[in-house]
Amino acid sequence: FPVTIFRGKSFEWTFIALHLGMLLTVASGLTRQQRGGDASFVGGFFWALMIVVLVLGVPIRGMMDLAEERRTRNVELMTAAGVSGVGLAFGKWMSLMTQGLLLVVSLLPYFGMRYFAGGVDLVADAKVLTLVRLISGVLTAGGLASGGLGGLARLAGGAGTIAFCTMLTSGWLVIVTGK
């Protein structure tokens, strides 16, 4: 199958894979808890799945989509129609952030299950989720910005964005944990 068949379905595949992973994680945790075992691993898998999708998947999709549009010259069609480069990038960023928000909203039942089954702190989870969304937004913007560049400049832009997010994460963790 050519890659173009799956290009338009990337959100759907991401959505399905994320929910299958969450279902397996929560089901195995609940089963283990009912048998008297330790289900603390559920929190780690829960956040790992969410971080992989939001912090890696969404920005990479943005970078790949913009690079593909540039390669197929769809960007030139949009700018010829009167859409500015900033408007195009902002629209793509908003689209990707809305898709990320849709993923997060679809995961709210899992937050509820974790709260009622495992007694997790929803306020702490909300703080971590805010951080994950913020990092996702910055990385997506960096991915879109570097997606419009060529070779070495794209790598430098991606590395700079990752460095910025690392500093942002460190500062946020100090605020959240107080350490």
Short mmCIF file of C-alpha atoms in Angstrom, two decimals:
data_model
loop_
_atom_site.label_atom_id
_atom_site.label_comp_id
_atom_site.label_asym_id
_atom_site.label_seq_id
_atom_site.Cartn_x
_atom_site.Cartn_y
_atom_site.Cartn_z
CA PHE A 1 0.00 0.00 0.00
CA PRO A 2 1.28 3.47 -0.78
CA VAL A 3 1.72 5.79 2.18
CA THR A 4 -0.78 8.28 0.73
CA ILE A 5 -3.64 5.88 1.49
CA PHE A 6 -2.97 6.17 5.22
CA ARG A 7 -2.06 9.89 5.27
CA GLY A 8 -5.65 11.08 5.71
CA LYS A 9 -6.39 8.40 8.29
CA SER A 10 -3.50 9.17 10.65
CA PHE A 11 -5.76 10.78 13.26
CA GLU A 12 -8.18 7.87 13.20
CA TRP A 13 -5.40 5.30 13.57
CA THR A 14 -3.86 7.32 16.40
CA PHE A 15 -7.24 7.55 18.13
CA ILE A 16 -7.91 3.82 17.84
CA ALA A 17 -4.40 2.81 18.93
CA LEU A 18 -4.49 5.18 21.91
CA HIS A 19 -7.81 3.83 23.13
CA LEU A 20 -6.80 0.21 22.64
CA GLY A 21 -3.65 0.90 24.66
CA MET A 22 -5.65 2.64 27.38
CA LEU A 23 -8.21 -0.16 27.53
CA LEU A 24 -5.50 -2.80 27.87
CA THR A 25 -3.66 -0.77 30.50
CA VAL A 26 -6.71 -0.02 32.63
CA ALA A 27 -8.14 -3.55 32.26
CA SER A 28 -4.86 -5.16 33.30
CA GLY A 29 -4.56 -2.78 36.24
CA LEU A 30 -8.10 -3.45 37.42
CA THR A 31 -7.62 -7.21 37.04
CA ARG A 32 -4.39 -7.09 38.98
CA GLN A 33 -5.98 -4.94 41.69
CA GLN A 34 -8.93 -7.35 42.08
CA ARG A 35 -6.48 -10.21 42.59
CA GLY A 36 -4.76 -8.27 45.35
CA GLY A 37 -1.69 -7.32 43.32
CA ASP A 38 0.04 -4.01 42.79
CA ALA A 39 -1.54 -1.94 40.00
CA SER A 40 0.74 1.08 40.32
CA PHE A 41 2.15 0.48 36.84
CA VAL A 42 -1.15 1.70 35.33
CA GLY A 43 -0.27 5.34 36.03
CA GLY A 44 3.06 5.04 34.24
CA PHE A 45 1.58 3.39 31.16
CA PHE A 46 -1.33 5.84 31.18
CA TRP A 47 0.96 8.86 31.03
CA ALA A 48 3.45 7.20 28.69
CA LEU A 49 0.73 6.52 26.11
CA MET A 50 -0.60 10.05 26.40
CA ILE A 51 2.84 11.64 26.18
CA VAL A 52 3.86 9.57 23.17
CA VAL A 53 0.75 10.62 21.28
CA LEU A 54 0.58 14.29 22.34
CA VAL A 55 4.23 15.23 22.71
CA LEU A 56 5.66 13.12 19.89
CA GLY A 57 2.85 12.15 17.54
CA VAL A 58 1.08 15.48 17.09
CA PRO A 59 4.23 17.58 16.43
CA ILE A 60 5.69 14.96 14.07
CA ARG A 61 2.41 14.84 12.14
CA GLY A 62 2.49 18.63 11.86
CA MET A 63 6.05 18.63 10.56
CA MET A 64 5.36 15.82 8.10
CA ASP A 65 2.07 17.33 6.88
CA LEU A 66 3.58 20.75 6.22
CA ALA A 67 6.62 19.26 4.51
CA GLU A 68 4.29 17.14 2.34
CA GLU A 69 2.19 20.16 1.44
CA ARG A 70 5.33 22.06 0.55
CA ARG A 71 6.55 19.16 -1.60
CA THR A 72 3.23 18.82 -3.44
CA ARG A 73 2.96 22.62 -3.78
CA ASN A 74 -0.35 22.87 -1.93
CA VAL A 75 1.13 25.73 0.11
CA GLU A 76 1.56 27.76 -3.08
CA LEU A 77 -2.11 27.21 -3.91
CA MET A 78 -3.16 28.45 -0.48
CA THR A 79 -0.97 31.54 -0.65
CA ALA A 80 -2.25 32.25 -4.17
CA ALA A 81 -5.77 32.14 -2.73
CA GLY A 82 -4.85 34.97 -0.36
CA VAL A 83 -3.92 33.02 2.76
CA SER A 84 -0.77 34.42 4.36
CA GLY A 85 2.03 32.15 5.53
CA VAL A 86 1.33 33.08 9.15
CA GLY A 87 -2.38 32.38 8.65
CA LEU A 88 -1.60 29.02 7.09
CA ALA A 89 0.76 28.00 9.90
CA PHE A 90 -1.64 29.24 12.59
CA GLY A 91 -4.53 27.35 11.01
CA LYS A 92 -2.49 24.15 10.88
CA TRP A 93 -1.38 24.64 14.47
CA MET A 94 -4.96 25.23 15.64
CA SER A 95 -6.11 22.15 13.74
CA LEU A 96 -3.46 19.96 15.34
CA MET A 97 -4.07 21.39 18.81
CA THR A 98 -7.82 20.80 18.43
CA GLN A 99 -7.15 17.21 17.41
CA GLY A 100 -4.94 16.84 20.50
CA LEU A 101 -7.69 18.31 22.66
CA LEU A 102 -10.17 15.86 21.15
CA LEU A 103 -7.83 13.02 22.14
CA VAL A 104 -7.57 14.37 25.69
CA VAL A 105 -11.34 14.81 26.05
CA SER A 106 -11.87 11.26 24.79
CA LEU A 107 -9.59 10.06 27.61
CA LEU A 108 -11.62 11.66 30.41
CA PRO A 109 -13.41 8.38 31.25
CA TYR A 110 -10.00 6.81 31.92
CA PHE A 111 -9.17 9.66 34.31
CA GLY A 112 -12.44 8.85 36.11
CA MET A 113 -11.66 5.12 36.24
CA ARG A 114 -8.21 5.81 37.63
CA TYR A 115 -9.68 8.13 40.26
CA PHE A 116 -12.38 5.75 41.47
CA ALA A 117 -10.32 2.54 41.18
CA GLY A 118 -6.93 3.78 42.29
CA GLY A 119 -7.55 6.97 44.24
CA VAL A 120 -5.27 9.14 42.10
CA ASP A 121 -5.11 12.89 42.68
CA LEU A 122 -7.11 14.56 39.89
CA VAL A 123 -5.63 18.00 40.66
CA ALA A 124 -2.09 16.67 40.21
CA ASP A 125 -3.20 14.89 37.03
CA ALA A 126 -4.71 18.14 35.73
CA LYS A 127 -1.40 19.93 36.36
CA VAL A 128 0.56 17.25 34.52
CA LEU A 129 -1.97 17.26 31.67
CA THR A 130 -1.61 21.05 31.40
CA LEU A 131 2.15 20.63 31.13
CA VAL A 132 1.80 17.90 28.49
CA ARG A 133 -0.58 20.07 26.42
CA LEU A 134 1.72 23.09 26.75
CA ILE A 135 4.75 21.10 25.62
CA SER A 136 2.70 19.60 22.80
CA GLY A 137 1.70 23.10 21.65
CA VAL A 138 5.26 24.39 21.68
CA LEU A 139 6.64 21.30 19.94
CA THR A 140 3.84 21.43 17.36
CA ALA A 141 4.61 25.08 16.63
CA GLY A 142 8.32 24.22 16.35
CA GLY A 143 7.51 21.24 14.14
CA LEU A 144 5.39 23.39 11.84
CA ALA A 145 8.07 26.07 11.72
CA SER A 146 10.81 23.60 10.94
CA GLY A 147 8.56 21.63 8.56
CA GLY A 148 8.70 24.58 6.19
CA LEU A 149 12.48 24.63 6.22
CA GLY A 150 14.97 22.42 4.47
CA GLY A 151 17.46 19.80 5.77
CA LEU A 152 19.89 21.23 8.33
CA ALA A 153 17.68 24.17 9.28
CA ARG A 154 14.84 21.73 10.07
CA LEU A 155 17.14 19.75 12.38
CA ALA A 156 18.36 22.91 14.12
CA GLY A 157 14.79 24.15 14.60
CA GLY A 158 13.68 20.81 16.02
CA ALA A 159 16.65 20.67 18.41
CA GLY A 160 16.00 24.23 19.60
CA THR A 161 12.34 23.46 20.24
CA ILE A 162 13.22 20.31 22.20
CA ALA A 163 15.75 22.25 24.30
CA PHE A 164 13.14 24.91 25.05
CA CYS A 165 10.60 22.28 26.11
CA THR A 166 13.17 20.60 28.36
CA MET A 167 13.74 23.90 30.17
CA LEU A 168 9.99 24.49 30.34
CA THR A 169 9.40 21.03 31.81
CA SER A 170 12.10 21.51 34.44
CA GLY A 171 10.59 24.79 35.57
CA TRP A 172 7.06 23.40 35.62
CA LEU A 173 8.07 20.35 37.65
CA VAL A 174 9.63 22.65 40.25
CA ILE A 175 6.36 24.57 40.45
CA VAL A 176 4.17 21.43 40.63
CA THR A 177 6.28 19.40 43.06
CA GLY A 178 7.78 22.28 45.04
CA LYS A 179 11.26 20.72 44.78
#
